[in-house]
Short mmCIF file of C-alpha atoms in Angstrom, two decimals:
data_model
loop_
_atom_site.label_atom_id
_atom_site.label_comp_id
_atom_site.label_asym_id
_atom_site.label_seq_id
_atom_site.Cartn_x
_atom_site.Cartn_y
_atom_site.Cartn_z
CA UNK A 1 153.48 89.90 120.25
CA UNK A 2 152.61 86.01 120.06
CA UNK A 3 151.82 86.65 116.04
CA UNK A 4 155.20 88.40 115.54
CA UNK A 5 157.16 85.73 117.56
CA UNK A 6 155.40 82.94 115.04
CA UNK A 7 156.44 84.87 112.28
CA UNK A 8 159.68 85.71 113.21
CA UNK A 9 160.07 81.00 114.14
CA UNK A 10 158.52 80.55 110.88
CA UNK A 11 160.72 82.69 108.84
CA UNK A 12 164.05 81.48 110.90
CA UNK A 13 162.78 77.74 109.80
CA UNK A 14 162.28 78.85 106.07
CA UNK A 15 165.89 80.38 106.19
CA UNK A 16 168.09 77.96 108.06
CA UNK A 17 166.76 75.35 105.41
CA UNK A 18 168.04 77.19 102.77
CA UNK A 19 171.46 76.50 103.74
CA UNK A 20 171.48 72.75 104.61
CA UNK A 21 174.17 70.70 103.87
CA UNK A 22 174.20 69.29 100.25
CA UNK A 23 173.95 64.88 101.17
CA UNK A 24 175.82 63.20 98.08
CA UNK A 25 175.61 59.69 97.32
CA UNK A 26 178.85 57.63 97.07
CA UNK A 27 177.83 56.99 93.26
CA UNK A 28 177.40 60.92 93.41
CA UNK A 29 180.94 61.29 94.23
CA UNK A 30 182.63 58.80 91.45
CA UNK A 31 180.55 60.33 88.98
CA UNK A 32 182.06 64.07 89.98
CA UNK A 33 185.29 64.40 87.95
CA UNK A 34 186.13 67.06 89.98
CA UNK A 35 187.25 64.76 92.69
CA UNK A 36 190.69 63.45 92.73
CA UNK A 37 191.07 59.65 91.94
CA UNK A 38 193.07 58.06 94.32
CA UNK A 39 194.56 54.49 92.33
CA UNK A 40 196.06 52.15 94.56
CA UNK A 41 199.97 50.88 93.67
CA UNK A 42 201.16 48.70 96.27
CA UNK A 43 199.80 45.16 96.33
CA UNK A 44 197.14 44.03 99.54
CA UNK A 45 197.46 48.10 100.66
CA UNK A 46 195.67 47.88 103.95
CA UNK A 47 193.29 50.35 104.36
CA UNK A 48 193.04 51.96 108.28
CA UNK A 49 190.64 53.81 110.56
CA UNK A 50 192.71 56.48 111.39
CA UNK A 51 196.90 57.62 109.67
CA UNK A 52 198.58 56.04 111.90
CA UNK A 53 200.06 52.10 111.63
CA UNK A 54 198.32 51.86 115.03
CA UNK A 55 194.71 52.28 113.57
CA UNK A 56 192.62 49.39 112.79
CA UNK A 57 192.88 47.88 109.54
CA UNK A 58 189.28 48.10 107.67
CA UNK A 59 190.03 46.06 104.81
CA UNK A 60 192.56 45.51 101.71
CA UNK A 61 193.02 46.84 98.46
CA UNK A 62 194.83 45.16 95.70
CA UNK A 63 197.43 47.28 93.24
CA UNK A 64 195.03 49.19 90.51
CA UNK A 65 191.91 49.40 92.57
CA UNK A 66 190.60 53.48 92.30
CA UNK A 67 188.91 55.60 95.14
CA UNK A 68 188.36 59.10 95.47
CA UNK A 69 190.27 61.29 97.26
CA UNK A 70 188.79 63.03 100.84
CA UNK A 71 192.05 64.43 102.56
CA UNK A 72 195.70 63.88 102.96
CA UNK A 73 198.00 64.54 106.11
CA UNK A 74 201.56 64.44 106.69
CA UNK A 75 202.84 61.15 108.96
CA UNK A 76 204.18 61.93 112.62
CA UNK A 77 207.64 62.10 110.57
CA UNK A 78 206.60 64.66 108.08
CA UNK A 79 208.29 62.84 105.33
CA UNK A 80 205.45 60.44 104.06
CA UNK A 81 201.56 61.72 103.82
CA UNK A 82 198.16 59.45 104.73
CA UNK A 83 195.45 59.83 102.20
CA UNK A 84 191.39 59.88 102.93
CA UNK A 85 189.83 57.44 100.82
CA UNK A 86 186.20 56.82 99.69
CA UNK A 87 185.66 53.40 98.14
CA UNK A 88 183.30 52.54 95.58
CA UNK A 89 181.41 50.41 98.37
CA UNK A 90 181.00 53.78 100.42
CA UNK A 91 183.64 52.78 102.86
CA UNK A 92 186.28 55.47 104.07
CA UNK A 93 189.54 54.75 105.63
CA UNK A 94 193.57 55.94 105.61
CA UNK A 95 196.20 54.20 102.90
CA UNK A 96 199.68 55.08 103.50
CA UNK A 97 200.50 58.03 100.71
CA UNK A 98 203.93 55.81 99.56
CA UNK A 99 201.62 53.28 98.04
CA UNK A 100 198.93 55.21 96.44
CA UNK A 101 198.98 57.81 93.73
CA UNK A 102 197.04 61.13 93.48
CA UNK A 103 195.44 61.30 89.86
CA UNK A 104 193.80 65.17 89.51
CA UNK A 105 194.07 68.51 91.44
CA UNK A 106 193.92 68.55 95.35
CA UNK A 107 193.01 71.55 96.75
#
């Protein structure tokens, strides 16, 4: 019974590693053209922790910079959208939708 309870560990070790979670490198993820480029068009856009104008602002992007698209979600108004950034520096953070275009298909 011991044997077949090893065997039966081993072989649920072998097969949950099959399925791990790909890790991708930031440089990983501008070099996939599959992800949507995100290019900045409003001047100083401040980039925040979470979509809301209460979150934290992590930083500043001027007009032209590009990212790569994570997510986007509608505002508490429905009208506007908040976009999921990566930057090329592997920081991630929320820029208002109105001030930021969506180059390439978002599924």
């Amino acid at each position: 019974m011991k044997k077949f309870l090893l065997l039966l560990t081993m072989l649920l070790c072998v097969a949950s590693s099959c399925f791990a979670a790909e890790e991708r490198t930031t440089k990983d993820i501008f070099a996939d053209t599959t992800i949507a480029n995100v290019v900045i068009t409003g001047d100083q856009l401040r980039v925040r922790t979470h979509p809301d104008l209460d979150g934290y602002i992590i930083k500043k992007l001027d007009k032209g910079t590009v990212c790569k698209f994570m997510n986007k979600v509608d505002d508490k108004n429905g009208t506007d959208s908040w976009i999921y950034i990566i930057m090329e520096d592997g920081t991630v953070g929320w820029v208002f939708g109105a001030y930021a275009r969506i180059d390439g298909v978002v599924e």
